[in-house]
mmCIF file of C-alpha atoms in Angstrom:
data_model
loop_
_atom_site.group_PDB
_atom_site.id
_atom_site.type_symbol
_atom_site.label_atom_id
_atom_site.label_comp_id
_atom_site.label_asym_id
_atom_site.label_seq_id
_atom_site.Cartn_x
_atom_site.Cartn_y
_atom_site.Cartn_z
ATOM 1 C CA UNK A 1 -30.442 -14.459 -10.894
ATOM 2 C CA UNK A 2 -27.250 -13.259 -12.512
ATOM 3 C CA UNK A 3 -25.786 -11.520 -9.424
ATOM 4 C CA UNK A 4 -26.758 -15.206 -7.758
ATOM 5 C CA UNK A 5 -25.081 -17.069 -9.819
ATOM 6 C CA UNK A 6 -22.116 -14.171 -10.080
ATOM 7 C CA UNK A 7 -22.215 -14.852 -6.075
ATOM 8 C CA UNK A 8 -21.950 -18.491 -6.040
ATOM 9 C CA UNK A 9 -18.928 -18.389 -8.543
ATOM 10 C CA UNK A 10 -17.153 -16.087 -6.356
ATOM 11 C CA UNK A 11 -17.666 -18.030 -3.539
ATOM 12 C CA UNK A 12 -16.245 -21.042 -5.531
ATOM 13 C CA UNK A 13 -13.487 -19.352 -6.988
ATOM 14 C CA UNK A 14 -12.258 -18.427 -3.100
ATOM 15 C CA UNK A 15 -13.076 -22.306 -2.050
ATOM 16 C CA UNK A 16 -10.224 -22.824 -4.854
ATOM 17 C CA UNK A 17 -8.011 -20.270 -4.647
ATOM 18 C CA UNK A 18 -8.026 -20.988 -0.896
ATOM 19 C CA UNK A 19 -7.630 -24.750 -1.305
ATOM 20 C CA UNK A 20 -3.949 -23.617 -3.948
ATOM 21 C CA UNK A 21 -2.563 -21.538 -0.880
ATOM 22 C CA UNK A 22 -2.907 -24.109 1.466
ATOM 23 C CA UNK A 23 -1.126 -26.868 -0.816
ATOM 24 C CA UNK A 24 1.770 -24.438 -1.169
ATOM 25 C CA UNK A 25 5.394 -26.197 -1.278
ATOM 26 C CA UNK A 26 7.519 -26.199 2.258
ATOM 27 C CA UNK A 27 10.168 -24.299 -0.326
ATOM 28 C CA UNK A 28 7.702 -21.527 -0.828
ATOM 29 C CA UNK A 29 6.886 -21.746 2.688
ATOM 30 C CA UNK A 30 10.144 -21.734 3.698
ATOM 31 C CA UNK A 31 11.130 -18.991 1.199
ATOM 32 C CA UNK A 32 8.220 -16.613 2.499
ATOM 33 C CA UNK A 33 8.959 -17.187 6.130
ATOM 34 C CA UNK A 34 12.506 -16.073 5.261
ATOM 35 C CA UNK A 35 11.583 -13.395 3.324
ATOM 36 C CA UNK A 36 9.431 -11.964 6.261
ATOM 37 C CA UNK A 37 12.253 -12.482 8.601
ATOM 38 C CA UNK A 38 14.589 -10.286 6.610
ATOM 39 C CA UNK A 39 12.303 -7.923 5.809
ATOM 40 C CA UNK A 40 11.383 -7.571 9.978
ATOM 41 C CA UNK A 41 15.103 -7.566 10.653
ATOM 42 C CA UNK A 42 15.886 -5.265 7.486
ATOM 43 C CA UNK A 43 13.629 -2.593 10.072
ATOM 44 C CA UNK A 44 15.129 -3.400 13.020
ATOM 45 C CA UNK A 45 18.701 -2.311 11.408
ATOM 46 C CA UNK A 46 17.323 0.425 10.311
ATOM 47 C CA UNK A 47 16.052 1.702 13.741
ATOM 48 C CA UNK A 48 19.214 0.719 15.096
ATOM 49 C CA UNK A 49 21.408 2.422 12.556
ATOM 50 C CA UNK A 50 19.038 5.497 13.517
ATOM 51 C CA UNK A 51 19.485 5.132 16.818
ATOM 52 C CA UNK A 52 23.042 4.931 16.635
ATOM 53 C CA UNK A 53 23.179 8.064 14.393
ATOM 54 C CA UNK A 54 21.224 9.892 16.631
ATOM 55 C CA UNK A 55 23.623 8.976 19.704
ATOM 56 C CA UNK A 56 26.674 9.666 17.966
ATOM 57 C CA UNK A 57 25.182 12.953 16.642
ATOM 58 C CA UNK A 58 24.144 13.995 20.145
ATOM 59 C CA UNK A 59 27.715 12.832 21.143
ATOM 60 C CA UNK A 60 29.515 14.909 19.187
ATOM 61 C CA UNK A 61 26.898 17.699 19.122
ATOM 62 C CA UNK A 62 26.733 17.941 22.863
ATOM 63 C CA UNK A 63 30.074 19.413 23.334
ATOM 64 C CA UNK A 64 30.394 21.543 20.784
ATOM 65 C CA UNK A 65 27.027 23.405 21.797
ATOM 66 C CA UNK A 66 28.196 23.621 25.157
ATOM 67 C CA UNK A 67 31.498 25.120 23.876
ATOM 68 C CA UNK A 68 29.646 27.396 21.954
ATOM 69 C CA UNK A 69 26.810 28.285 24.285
ATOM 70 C CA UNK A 70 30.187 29.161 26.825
ATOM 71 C CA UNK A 71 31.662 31.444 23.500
ATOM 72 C CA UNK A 72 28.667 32.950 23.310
ATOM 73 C CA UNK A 73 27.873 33.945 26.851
ATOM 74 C CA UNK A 74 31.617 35.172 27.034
ATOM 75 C CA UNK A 75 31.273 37.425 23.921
ATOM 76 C CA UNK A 76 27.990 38.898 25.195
ATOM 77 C CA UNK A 77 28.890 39.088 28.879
ATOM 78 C CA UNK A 78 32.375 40.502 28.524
ATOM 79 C CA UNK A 79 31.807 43.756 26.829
ATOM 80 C CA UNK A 80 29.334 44.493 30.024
ATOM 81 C CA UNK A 81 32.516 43.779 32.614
ATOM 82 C CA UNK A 82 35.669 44.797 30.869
ATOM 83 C CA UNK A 83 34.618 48.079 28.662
ATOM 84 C CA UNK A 84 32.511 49.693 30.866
ATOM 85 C CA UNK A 85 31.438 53.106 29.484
ATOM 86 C CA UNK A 86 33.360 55.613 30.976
ATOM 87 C CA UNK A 87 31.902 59.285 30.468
ATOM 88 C CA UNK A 88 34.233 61.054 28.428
ATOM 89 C CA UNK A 89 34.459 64.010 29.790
ATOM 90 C CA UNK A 90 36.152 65.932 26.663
ATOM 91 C CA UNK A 91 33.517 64.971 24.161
ATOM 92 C CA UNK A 92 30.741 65.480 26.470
ATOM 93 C CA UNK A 93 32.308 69.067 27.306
ATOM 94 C CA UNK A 94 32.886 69.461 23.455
ATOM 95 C CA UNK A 95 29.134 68.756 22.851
ATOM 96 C CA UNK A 96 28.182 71.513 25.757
ATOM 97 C CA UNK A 97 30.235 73.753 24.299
ATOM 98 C CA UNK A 98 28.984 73.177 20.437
ATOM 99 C CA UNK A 99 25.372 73.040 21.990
ATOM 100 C CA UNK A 100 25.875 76.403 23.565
ATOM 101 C CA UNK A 101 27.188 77.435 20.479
ATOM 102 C CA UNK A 102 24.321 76.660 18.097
ATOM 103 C CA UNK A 103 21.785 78.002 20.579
ATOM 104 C CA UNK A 104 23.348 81.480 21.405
ATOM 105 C CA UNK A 105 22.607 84.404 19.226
ATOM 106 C CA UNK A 106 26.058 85.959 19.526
ATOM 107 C CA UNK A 107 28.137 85.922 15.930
ATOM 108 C CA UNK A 108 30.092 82.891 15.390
ATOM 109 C CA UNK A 109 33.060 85.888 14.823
ATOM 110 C CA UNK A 110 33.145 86.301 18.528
ATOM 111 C CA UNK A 111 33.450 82.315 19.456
ATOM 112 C CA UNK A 112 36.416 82.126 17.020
ATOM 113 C CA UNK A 113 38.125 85.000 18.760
ATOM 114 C CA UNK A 114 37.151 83.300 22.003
ATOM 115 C CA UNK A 115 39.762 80.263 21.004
ATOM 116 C CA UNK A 116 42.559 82.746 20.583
ATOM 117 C CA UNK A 117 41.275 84.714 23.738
ATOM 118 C CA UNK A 118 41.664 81.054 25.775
ATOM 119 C CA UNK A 119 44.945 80.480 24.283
ATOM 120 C CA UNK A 120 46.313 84.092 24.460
ATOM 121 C CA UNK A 121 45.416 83.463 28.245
ATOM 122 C CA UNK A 122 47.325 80.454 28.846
ATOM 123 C CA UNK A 123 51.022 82.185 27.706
ATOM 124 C CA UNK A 124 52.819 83.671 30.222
ATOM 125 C CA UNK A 125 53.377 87.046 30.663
ATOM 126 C CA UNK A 126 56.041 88.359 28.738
ATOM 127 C CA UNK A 127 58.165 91.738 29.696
ATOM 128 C CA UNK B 1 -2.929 -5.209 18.801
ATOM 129 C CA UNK B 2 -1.391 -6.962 15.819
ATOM 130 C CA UNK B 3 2.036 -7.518 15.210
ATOM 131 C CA UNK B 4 3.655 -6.593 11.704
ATOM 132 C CA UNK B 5 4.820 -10.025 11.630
ATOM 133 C CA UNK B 6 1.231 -11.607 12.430
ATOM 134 C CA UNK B 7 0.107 -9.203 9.837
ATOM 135 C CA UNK B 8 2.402 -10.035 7.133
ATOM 136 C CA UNK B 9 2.458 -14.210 7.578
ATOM 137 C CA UNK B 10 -1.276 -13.766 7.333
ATOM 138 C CA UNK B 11 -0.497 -11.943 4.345
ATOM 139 C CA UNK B 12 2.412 -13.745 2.630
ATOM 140 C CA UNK B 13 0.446 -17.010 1.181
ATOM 141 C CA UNK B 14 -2.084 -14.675 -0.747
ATOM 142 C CA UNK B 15 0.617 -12.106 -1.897
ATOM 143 C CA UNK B 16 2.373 -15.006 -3.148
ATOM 144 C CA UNK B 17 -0.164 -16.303 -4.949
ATOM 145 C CA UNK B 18 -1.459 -12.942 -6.006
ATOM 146 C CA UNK B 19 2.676 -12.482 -7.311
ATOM 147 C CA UNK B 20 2.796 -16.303 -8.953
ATOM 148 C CA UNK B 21 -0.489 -15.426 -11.095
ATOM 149 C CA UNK B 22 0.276 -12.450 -12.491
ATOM 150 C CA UNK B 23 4.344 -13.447 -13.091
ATOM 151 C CA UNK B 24 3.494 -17.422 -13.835
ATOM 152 C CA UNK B 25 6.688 -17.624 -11.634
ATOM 153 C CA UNK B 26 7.417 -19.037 -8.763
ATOM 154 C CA UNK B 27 10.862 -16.973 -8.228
ATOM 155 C CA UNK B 28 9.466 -13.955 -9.530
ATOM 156 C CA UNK B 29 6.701 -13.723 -7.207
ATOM 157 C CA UNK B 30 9.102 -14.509 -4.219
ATOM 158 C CA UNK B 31 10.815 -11.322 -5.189
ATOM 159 C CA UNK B 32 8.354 -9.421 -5.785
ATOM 160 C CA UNK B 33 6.306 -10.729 -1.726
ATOM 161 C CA UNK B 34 10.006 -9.821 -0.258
ATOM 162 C CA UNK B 35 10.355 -6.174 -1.492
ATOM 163 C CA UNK B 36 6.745 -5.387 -0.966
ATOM 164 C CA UNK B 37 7.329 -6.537 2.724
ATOM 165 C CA UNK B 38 10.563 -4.563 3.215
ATOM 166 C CA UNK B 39 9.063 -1.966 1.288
ATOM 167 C CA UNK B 40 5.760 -1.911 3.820
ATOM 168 C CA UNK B 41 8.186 -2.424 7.567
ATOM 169 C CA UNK B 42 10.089 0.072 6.513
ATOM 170 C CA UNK B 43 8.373 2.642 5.232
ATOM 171 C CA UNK B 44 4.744 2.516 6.510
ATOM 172 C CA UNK B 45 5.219 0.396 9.784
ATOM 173 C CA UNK B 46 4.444 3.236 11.882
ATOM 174 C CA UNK B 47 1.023 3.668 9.863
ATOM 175 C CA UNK B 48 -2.360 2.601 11.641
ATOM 176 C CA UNK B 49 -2.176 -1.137 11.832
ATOM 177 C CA UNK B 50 -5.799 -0.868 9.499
ATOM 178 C CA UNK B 51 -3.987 1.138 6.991
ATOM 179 C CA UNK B 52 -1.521 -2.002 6.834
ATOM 180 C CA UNK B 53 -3.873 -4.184 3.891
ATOM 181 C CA UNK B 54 -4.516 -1.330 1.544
ATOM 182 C CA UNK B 55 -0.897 -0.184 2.099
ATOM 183 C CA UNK B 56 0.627 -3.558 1.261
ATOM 184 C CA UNK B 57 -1.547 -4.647 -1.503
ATOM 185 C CA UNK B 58 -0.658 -1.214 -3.148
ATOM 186 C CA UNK B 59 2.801 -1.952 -3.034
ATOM 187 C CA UNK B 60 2.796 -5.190 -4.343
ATOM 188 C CA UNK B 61 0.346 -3.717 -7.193
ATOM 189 C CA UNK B 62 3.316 -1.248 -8.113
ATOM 190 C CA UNK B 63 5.999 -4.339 -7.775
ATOM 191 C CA UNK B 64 3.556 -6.175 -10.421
ATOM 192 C CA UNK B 65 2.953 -3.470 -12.747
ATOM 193 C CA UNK B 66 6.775 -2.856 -12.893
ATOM 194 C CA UNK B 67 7.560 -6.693 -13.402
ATOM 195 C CA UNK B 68 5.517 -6.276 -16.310
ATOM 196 C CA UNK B 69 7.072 -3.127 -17.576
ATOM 197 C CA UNK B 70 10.242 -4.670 -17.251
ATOM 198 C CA UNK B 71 9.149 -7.938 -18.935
ATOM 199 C CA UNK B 72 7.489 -4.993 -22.016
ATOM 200 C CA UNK B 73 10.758 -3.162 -22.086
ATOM 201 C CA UNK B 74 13.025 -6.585 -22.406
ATOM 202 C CA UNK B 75 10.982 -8.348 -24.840
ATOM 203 C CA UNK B 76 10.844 -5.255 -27.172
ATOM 204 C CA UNK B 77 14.804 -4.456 -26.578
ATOM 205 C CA UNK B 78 15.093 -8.492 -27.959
ATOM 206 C CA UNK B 79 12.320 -7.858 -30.504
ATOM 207 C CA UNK B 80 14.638 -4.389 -31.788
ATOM 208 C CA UNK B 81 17.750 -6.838 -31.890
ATOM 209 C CA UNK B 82 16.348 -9.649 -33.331
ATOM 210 C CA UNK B 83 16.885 -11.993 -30.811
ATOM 211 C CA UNK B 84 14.934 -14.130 -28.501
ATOM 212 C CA UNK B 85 15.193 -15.063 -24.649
ATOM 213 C CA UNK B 86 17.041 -18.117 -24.255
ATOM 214 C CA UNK B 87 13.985 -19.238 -22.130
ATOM 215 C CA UNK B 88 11.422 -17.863 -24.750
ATOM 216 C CA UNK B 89 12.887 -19.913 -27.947
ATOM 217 C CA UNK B 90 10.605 -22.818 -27.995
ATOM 218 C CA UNK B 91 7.371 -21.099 -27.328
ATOM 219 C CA UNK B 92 4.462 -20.553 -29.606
ATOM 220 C CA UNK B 93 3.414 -17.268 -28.448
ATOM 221 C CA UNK B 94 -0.177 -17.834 -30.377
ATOM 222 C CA UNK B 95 -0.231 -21.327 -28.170
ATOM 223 C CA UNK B 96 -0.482 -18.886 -25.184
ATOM 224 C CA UNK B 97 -3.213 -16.572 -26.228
ATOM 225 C CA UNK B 98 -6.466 -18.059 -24.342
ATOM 226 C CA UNK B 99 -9.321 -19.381 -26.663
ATOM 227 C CA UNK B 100 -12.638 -18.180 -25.375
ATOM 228 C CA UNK B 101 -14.485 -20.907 -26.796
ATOM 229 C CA UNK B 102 -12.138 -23.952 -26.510
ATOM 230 C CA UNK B 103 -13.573 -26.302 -23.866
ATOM 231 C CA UNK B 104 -11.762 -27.128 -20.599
ATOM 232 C CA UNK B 105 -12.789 -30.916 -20.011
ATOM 233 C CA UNK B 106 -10.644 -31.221 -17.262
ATOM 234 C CA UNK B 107 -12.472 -28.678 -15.459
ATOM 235 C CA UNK B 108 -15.492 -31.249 -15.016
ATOM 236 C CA UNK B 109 -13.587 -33.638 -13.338
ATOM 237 C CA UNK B 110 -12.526 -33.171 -9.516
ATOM 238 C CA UNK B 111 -12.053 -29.591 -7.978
ATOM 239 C CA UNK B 112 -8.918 -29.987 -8.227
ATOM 240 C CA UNK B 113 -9.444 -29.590 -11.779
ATOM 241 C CA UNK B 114 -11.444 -26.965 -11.198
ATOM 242 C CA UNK B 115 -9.053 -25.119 -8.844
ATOM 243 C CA UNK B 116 -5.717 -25.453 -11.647
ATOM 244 C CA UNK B 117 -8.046 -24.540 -14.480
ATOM 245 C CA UNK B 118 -9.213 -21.456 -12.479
ATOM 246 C CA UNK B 119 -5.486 -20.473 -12.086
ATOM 247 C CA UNK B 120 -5.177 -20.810 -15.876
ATOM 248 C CA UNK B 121 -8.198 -18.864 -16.386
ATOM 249 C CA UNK B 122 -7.268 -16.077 -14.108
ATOM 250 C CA UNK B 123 -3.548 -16.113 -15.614
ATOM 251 C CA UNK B 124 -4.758 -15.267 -19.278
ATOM 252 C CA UNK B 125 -7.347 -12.120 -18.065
ATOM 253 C CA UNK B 126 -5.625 -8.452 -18.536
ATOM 254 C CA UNK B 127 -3.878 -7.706 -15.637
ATOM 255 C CA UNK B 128 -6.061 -5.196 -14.681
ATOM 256 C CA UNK B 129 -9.446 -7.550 -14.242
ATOM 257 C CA UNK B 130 -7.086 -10.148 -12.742
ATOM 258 C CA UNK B 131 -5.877 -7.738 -9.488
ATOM 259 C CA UNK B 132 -9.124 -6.843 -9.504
ATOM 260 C CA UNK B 133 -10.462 -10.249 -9.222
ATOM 261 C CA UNK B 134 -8.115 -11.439 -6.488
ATOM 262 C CA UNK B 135 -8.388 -8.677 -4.313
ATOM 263 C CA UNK B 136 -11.762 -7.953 -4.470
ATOM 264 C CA UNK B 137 -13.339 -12.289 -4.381
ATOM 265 C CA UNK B 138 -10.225 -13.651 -2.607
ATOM 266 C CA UNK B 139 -8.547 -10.863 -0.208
ATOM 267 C CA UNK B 140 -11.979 -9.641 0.611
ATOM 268 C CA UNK B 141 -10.928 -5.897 0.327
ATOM 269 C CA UNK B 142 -13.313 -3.218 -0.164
ATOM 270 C CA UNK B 143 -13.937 -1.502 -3.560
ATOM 271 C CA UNK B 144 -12.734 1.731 -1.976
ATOM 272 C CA UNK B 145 -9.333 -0.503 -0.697
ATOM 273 C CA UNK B 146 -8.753 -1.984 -4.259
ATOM 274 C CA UNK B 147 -9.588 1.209 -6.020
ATOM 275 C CA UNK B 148 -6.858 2.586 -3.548
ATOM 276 C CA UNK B 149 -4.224 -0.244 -4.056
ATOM 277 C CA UNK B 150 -4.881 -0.463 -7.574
ATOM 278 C CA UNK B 151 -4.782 3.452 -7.966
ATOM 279 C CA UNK B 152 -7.417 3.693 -9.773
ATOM 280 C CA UNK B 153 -11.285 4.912 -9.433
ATOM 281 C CA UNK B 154 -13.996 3.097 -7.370
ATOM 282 C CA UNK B 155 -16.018 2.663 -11.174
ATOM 283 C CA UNK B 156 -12.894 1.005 -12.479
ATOM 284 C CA UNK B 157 -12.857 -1.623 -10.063
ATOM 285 C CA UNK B 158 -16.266 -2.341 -10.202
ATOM 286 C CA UNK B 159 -15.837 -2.136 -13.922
ATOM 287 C CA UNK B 160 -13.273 -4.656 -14.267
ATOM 288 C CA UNK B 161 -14.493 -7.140 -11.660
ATOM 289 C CA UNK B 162 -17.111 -7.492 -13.912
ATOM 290 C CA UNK B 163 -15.305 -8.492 -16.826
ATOM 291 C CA UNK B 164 -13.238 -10.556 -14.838
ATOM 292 C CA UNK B 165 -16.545 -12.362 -13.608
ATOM 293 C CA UNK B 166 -17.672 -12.562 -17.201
ATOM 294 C CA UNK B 167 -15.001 -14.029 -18.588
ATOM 295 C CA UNK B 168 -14.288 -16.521 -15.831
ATOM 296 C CA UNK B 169 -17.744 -18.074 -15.946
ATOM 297 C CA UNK B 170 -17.642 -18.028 -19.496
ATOM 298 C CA UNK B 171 -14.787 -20.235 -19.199
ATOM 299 C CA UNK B 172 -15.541 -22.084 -16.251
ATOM 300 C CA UNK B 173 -19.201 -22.089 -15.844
ATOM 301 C CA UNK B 174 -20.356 -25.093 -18.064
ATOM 302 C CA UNK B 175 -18.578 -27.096 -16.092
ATOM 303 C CA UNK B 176 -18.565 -25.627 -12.871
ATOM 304 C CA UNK B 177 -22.835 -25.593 -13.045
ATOM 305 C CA UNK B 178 -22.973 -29.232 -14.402
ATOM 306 C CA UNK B 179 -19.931 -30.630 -12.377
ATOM 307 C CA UNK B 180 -20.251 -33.121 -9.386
ATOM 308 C CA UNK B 181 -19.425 -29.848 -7.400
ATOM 309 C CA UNK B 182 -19.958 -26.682 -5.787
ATOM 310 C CA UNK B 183 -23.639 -25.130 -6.309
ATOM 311 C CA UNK B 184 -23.454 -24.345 -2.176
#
């Protein structure tokens, strides 16, 4: 019975509350339509000033990543071309040498003589 | 599909009303409609078009709850100073406070009547009961939508609809039941 009577009020309250938006004033009217206009443009601004962010951005940011992608590809590619590794033939004979070195069993007495032996050879023969 | 715009002018009569009863101004509520709809297209546009209702309602639940916090913050800033509004001087604040038991006779006269003094009613109910009310009997949202633009749990709106109710036909009932109208 309550929840009845609960119903019908309800249903009487939206018969009224109905009937005071439909006897709105053409000012409100007026006023809202405006207000939805704005707020519909307000968005469309928005996307816009996005959009024309995001083209300016890809503007300015296509160039420079070119220029750096081209930067980039020099730095890595030129190393390859212009300092190609040339065997050094001193060090690598150096490291023979000290490998032999380590690995023989003679005293180390005898490869110190062996320098003045080499250099002893290379003076010309006096008297 | 529906457009934001067909969704928002079927929208904009109710929010305004929704705005005008719980600020008992016209220019307030305008305000209040217009940033909830710039708030909604801008923010939540690209949300399901059936998220639109809840979505909206919310936001205009948040403009109205900050109206009032405003209106709090003001009144107590002019209480502190010992001033009043300009607007505010002439007003009996104990002339606005709704008497339960005071009779409406105009309410048994047209439904006209019956529509203004139902306004009146709704305007003097908590704020709470009155969102309630209007979203729930009038926008025809769900409990689980008004729970969602009020913020609040499903048992809350249920609870406060039926104060609202209460209240409402305790104010409007007598005349409502023995008027020349309604009883569909």
């Amino acid at each position: 019975m309550n929840h009845e009577k609960d119903q019908a009020f309800h249903e009487a309250a939206r018969e009224a509350l109905d009937k005071q938006e439909s006897q709105l004033t053409p000012e409100v009217k007026r006023a809202l339509y405006q207000a939805r206009v704005d707020a519909l443009q307000k968005r469309n601004q928005d996307k816009d000033s996005t959009r024309l962010w995001g083209w300016s951005l890809q503007k300015s940011l296509y160039p420079t990543g070119l220029a750096m992608a081209a930067i980039l590809t020099m730095v890595l590619w030129l190393p390859d071309t212009g300092s190609e590794i040339v065997p050094d033939s001193t060090s690598t004979q150096f490291s023979a040498e000290t490998l032999d070195m380590l690995s023989a069993e003679e005293d180390l007495s005898f490869y110190e003589d062996l320098e003045f032996i080499n250099w002893l050879a290379t003076q010309p023969e006096q008297g | 599909m529906q457009s934001l715009d067909q969704f928002l002018a079927e929208v904009e009569g109710r929010a305004f009303q929704i705005a005008r009863i719980a600020t008992g101004c016209d220019q307030d509520a305008l305000d209040i409609v217009q940033e909830s709809m710039i708030s909604l297209v801008t923010s939540y546009s690209d949300k399901c078009e059936s998220n639109w209702k809840p979505l909206f309602y919310r936001i205009l639940q948040n403009r109205i709850t900050d109206f009032h916090r405003r209106k709090t913050l003001t009144g107590k800033i002019f209480a502190w100073i010992g001033l009043k509004k300009a607007d505010e001087e002439d007003i009996d604040l104990l002339e606005q406070i709704a008497d339960p038991n005071a009779d409406m006779p105009e309410l048994a006269l047209s439904k006209d009547r019956f529509s203004d003094a139902l306004i009146h009613a709704l305007e003097q109910l908590p704020a709470r009961q009155q969102q309630t009310f209007l979203l729930r009997i009038w926008e025809g949202l769900s409990v689980k939508e008004t729970a969602e633009a009020m913020q609040c749990g499903e048992g809350s709106v249920k609870t406060h609809l039926s104060r609202a109710t209460q209240t409402l036909r305790a104010h409007l009932e007598p005349h409502y039941f023995s008027g020349d109208h309604h009883e569909s």
